[in-house]
Short mmCIF file of C-alpha atoms in Angstrom, two decimals:
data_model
loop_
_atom_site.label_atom_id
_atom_site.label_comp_id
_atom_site.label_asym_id
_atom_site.label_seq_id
_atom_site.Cartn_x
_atom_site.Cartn_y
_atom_site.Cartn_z
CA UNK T 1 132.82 104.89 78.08
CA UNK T 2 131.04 102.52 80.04
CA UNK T 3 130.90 102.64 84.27
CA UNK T 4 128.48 100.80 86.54
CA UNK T 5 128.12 100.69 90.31
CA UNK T 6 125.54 98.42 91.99
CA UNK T 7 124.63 98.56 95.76
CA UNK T 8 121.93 97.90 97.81
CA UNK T 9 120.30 98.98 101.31
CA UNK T 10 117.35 98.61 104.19
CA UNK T 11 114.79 100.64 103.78
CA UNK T 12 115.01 102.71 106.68
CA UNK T 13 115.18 106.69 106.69
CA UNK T 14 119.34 106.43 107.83
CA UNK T 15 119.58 102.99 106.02
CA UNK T 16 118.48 105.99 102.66
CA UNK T 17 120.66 108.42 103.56
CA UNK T 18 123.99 106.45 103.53
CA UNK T 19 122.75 104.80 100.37
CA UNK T 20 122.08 108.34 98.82
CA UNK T 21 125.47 109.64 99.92
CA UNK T 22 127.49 106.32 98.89
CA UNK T 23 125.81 106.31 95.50
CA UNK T 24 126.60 109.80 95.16
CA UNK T 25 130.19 109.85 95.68
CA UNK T 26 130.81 106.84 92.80
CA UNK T 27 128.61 108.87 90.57
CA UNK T 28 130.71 112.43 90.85
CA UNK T 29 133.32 109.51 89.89
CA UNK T 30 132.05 108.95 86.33
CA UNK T 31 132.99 112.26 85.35
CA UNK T 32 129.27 114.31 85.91
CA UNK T 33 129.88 117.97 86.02
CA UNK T 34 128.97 119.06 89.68
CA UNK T 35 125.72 120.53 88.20
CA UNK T 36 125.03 117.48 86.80
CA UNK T 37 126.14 115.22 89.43
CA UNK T 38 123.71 117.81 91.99
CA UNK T 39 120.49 116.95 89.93
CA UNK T 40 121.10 113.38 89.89
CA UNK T 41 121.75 112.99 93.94
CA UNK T 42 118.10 115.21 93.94
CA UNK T 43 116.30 112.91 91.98
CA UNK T 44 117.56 109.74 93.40
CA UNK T 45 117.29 111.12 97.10
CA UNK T 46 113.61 111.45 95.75
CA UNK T 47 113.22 108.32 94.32
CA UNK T 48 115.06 106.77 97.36
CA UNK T 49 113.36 108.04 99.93
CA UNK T 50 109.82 107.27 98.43
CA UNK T 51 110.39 104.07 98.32
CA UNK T 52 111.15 104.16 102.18
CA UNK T 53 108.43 106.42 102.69
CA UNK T 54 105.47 104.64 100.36
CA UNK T 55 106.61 101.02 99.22
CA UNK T 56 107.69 100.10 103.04
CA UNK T 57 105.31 102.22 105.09
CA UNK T 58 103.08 99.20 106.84
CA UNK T 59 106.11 96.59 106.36
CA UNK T 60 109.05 95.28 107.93
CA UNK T 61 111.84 97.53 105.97
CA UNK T 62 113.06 95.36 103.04
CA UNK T 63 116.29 95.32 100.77
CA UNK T 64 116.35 98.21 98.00
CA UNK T 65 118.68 97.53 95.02
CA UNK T 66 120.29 100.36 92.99
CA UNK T 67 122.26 99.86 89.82
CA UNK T 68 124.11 102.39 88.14
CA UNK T 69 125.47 102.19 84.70
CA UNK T 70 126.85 105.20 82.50
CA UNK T 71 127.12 104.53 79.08
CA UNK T 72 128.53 107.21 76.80
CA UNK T 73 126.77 109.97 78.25
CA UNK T 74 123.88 108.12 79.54
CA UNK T 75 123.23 107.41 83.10
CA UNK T 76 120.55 104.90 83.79
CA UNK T 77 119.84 104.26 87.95
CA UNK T 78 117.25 100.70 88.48
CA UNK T 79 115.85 100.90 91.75
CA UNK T 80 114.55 97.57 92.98
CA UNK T 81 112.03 96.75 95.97
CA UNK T 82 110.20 94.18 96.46
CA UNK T 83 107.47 96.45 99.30
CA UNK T 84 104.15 97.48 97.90
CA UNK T 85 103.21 98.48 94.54
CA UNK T 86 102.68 102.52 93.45
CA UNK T 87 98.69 103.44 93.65
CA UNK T 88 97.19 101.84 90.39
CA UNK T 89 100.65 100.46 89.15
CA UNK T 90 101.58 104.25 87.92
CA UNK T 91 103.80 107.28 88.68
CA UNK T 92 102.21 109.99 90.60
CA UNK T 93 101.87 112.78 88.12
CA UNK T 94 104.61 115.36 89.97
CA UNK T 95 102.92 118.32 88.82
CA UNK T 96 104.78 121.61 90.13
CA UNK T 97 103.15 123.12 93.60
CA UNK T 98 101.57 126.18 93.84
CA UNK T 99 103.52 128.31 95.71
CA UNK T 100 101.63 132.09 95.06
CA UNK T 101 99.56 131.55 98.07
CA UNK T 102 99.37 132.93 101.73
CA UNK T 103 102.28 131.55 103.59
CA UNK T 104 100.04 129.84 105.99
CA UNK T 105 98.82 128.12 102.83
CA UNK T 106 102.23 126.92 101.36
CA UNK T 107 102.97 123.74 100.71
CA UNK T 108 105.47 121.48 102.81
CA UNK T 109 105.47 118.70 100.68
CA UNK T 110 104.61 116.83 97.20
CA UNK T 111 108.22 118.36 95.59
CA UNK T 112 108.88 115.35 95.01
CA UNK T 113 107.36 113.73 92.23
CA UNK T 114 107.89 117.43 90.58
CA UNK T 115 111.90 116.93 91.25
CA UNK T 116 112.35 113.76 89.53
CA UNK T 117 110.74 114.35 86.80
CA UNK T 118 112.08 117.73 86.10
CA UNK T 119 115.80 116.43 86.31
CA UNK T 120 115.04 113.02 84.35
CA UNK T 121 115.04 112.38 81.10
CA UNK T 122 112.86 109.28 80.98
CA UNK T 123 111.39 107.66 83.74
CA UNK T 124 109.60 104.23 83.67
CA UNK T 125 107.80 102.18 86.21
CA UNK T 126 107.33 98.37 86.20
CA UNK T 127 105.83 96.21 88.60
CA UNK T 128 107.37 92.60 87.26
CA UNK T 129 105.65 90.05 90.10
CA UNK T 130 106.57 90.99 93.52
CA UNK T 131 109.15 93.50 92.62
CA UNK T 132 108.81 97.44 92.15
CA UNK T 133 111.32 98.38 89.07
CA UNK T 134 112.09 102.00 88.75
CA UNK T 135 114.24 103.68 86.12
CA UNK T 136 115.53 106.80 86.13
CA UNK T 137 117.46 108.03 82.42
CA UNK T 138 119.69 110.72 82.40
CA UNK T 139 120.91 112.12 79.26
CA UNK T 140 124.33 114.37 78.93
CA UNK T 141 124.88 116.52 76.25
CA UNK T 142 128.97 116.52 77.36
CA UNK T 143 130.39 115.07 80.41
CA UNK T 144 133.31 116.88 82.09
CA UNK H 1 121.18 119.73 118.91
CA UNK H 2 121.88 120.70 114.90
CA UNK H 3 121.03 123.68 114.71
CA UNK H 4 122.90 126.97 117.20
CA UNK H 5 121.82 130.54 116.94
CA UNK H 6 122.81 133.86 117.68
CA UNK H 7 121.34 137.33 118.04
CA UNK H 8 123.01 139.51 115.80
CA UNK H 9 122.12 143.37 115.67
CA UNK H 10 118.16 142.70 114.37
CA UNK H 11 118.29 139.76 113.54
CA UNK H 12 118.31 136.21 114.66
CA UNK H 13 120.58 134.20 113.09
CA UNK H 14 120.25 130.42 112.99
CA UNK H 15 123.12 128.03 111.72
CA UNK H 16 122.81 124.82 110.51
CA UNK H 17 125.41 122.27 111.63
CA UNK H 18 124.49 119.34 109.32
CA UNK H 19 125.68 118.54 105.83
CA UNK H 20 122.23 117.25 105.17
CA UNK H 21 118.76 118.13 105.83
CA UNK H 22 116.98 115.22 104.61
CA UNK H 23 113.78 112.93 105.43
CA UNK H 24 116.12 111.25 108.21
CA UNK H 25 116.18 115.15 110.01
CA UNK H 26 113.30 116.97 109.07
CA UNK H 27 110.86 116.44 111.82
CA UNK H 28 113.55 116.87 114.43
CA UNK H 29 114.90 120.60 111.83
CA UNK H 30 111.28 121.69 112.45
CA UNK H 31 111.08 121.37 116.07
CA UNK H 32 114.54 122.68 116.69
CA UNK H 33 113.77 125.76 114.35
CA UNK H 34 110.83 126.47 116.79
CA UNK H 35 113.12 126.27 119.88
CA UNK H 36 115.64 128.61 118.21
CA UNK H 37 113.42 131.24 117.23
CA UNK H 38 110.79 130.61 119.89
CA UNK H 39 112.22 134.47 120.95
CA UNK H 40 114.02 137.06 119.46
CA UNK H 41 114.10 139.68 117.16
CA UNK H 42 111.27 139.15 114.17
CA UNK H 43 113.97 138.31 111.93
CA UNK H 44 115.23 135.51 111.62
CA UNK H 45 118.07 134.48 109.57
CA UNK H 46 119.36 130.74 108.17
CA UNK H 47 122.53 129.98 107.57
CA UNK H 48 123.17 127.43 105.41
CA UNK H 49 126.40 127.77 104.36
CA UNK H 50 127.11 124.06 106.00
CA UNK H 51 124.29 122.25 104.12
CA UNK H 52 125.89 120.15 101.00
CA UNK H 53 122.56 118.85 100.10
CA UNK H 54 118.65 119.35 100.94
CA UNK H 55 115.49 116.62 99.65
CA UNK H 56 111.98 117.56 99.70
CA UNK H 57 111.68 116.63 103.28
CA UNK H 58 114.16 119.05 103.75
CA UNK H 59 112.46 121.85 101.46
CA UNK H 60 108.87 121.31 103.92
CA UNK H 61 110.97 121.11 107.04
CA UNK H 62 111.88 124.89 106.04
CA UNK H 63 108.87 126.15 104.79
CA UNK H 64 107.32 124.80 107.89
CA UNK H 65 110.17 126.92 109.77
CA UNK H 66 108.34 130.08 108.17
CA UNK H 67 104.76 129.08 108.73
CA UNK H 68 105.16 128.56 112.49
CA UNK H 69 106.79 132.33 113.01
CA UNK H 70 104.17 134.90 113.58
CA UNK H 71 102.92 136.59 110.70
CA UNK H 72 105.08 139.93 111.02
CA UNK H 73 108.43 137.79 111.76
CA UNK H 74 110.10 136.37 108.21
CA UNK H 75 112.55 133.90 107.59
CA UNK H 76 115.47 134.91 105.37
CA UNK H 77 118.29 132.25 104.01
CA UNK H 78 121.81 132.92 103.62
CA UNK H 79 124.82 130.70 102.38
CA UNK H 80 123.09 128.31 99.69
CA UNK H 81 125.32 125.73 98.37
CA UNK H 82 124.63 124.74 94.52
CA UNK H 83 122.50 121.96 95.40
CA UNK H 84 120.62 123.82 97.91
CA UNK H 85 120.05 126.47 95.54
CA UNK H 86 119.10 124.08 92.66
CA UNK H 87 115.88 122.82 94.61
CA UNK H 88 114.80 125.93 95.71
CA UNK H 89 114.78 127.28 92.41
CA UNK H 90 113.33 124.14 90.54
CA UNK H 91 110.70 124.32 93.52
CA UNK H 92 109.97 128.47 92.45
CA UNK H 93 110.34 128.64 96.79
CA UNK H 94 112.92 131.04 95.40
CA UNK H 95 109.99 133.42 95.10
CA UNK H 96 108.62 132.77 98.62
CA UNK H 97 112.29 132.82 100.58
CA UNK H 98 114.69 135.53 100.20
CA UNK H 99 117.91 133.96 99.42
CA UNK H 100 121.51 135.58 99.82
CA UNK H 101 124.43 134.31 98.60
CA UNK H 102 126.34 135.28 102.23
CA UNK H 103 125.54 135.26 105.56
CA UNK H 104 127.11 139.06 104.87
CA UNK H 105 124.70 139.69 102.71
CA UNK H 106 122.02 138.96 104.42
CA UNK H 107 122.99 140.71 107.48
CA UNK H 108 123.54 143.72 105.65
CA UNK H 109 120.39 143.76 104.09
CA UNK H 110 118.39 142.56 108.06
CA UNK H 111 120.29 146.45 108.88
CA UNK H 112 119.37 148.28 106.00
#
């Protein structure tokens, strides 16, 4: 089985969220479980939203490309940008916050990272000239 | 205004009237939390039986909710959708917030 599903955006915070949402809805289409389909709109609301937050944060908001393609039961989602590149060309590490502290201590940010790389199963980023590539690989054991 | 509350026996109890609390929302969540439970009983109750889906902006705009009440006063959350349940327990804030499956629930357990 084979699906795909390209779009792209402005990266602006609302310009994100109907992205997110749109992307969403097609990908519930390729027959995800909800669970499945839930951990996917997570990680790509993270990925999404960094790139707003990070690649675009001293820059006129530029275009963000998403492709989509399922094949079998393998989602892959390229995100394309052509803002600045992640700190020394690498993913942030995404280690898991500590939350056993005193509430006024708790953290209020950093899940991010954490997120995406706990639903992934392979994640890869490229910096190919001007343009930020990220990949995201999902891997089903069964689809519904 | 997205968020309406209530005062409900001993507890306040804030509803959520967004299908998203994401990085779009979360500045303006956090402000509007303090508003809500600026007064009222020391417990405080969220419902978030409306919320379809929550990012890490989201996530801090809640725990932020908490760390602004007094010390005494806690934050309980009621009504969490799948996804909203899903990043609170990939986050472990499942072991900071206590989360009921109803708003019921919840209130029963604010009177007990």
């Amino acid at each position: 089985m084979r699906k795909k599903f390209n779009t792209s955006f402005k990266a602006t915070e609302l310009g994100a969220r109907a992205a997110i949402a749109a992307i969403s809805d097609h990908i519930r289409a390729f027959w995800l479980t909800q669970d499945q389909a839930d951990g996917v709109e997570i990680a790509l609301a993270e990925a999404i939203n960094n790139v707003v937050e990070h690649a675009f944060a001293k820059a006129e908001p530029g275009d963000v490309r998403v492709l989509c393609s399922l094949r079998d039961s393998q989602l892959d989602i390229r995100i394309c940008d052509a803002g600045v590149p992640m700190p020394d060309n690498r993913l942030p590490p995404g280690l898991a916050a500590d939350v056993s502290v005193a509430r006024e201590d708790l953290p209020e940010g950093g899940f991010g990272w954490f997120l995406i790389r706990e639903l992934t199963s392979d994640l890869r980023y490229d910096r190919c000239g001007l343009i930020n590539h990220l990949s995201l690989r999902f891997d089903f054991e069964t689809l519904k | 205004m997205s968020l309406t509350s209530t005062v409900d026996g001993n507890a306040r109890i804030v509803t959520v009237n967004a299908e998203r609390i994401d990085a779009a929302m979360a500045i303006q969540f956090k402000e509007d939390m303090r508003l809500e439970t600026e007064q009222g009983p020391d417990h405080v109750i969220l419902d978030l039986s409306a919320v379809s889906f929550i990012d890490s902006s989201g996530l801090g705009a809640i725990v932020a909710s908490m760390k602004q009440l007094e010390s005494h006063r806690r934050l309980d959350l009621a009504g969490l959708t799948p996804m909203v349940d899903k990043v609170f327990r990939l986050t472990r804030m499942d072991m900071v917030f206590k989360l009921f499956a109803s708003l019921d629930d919840a209130k029963a357990a604010a009177a007990g």
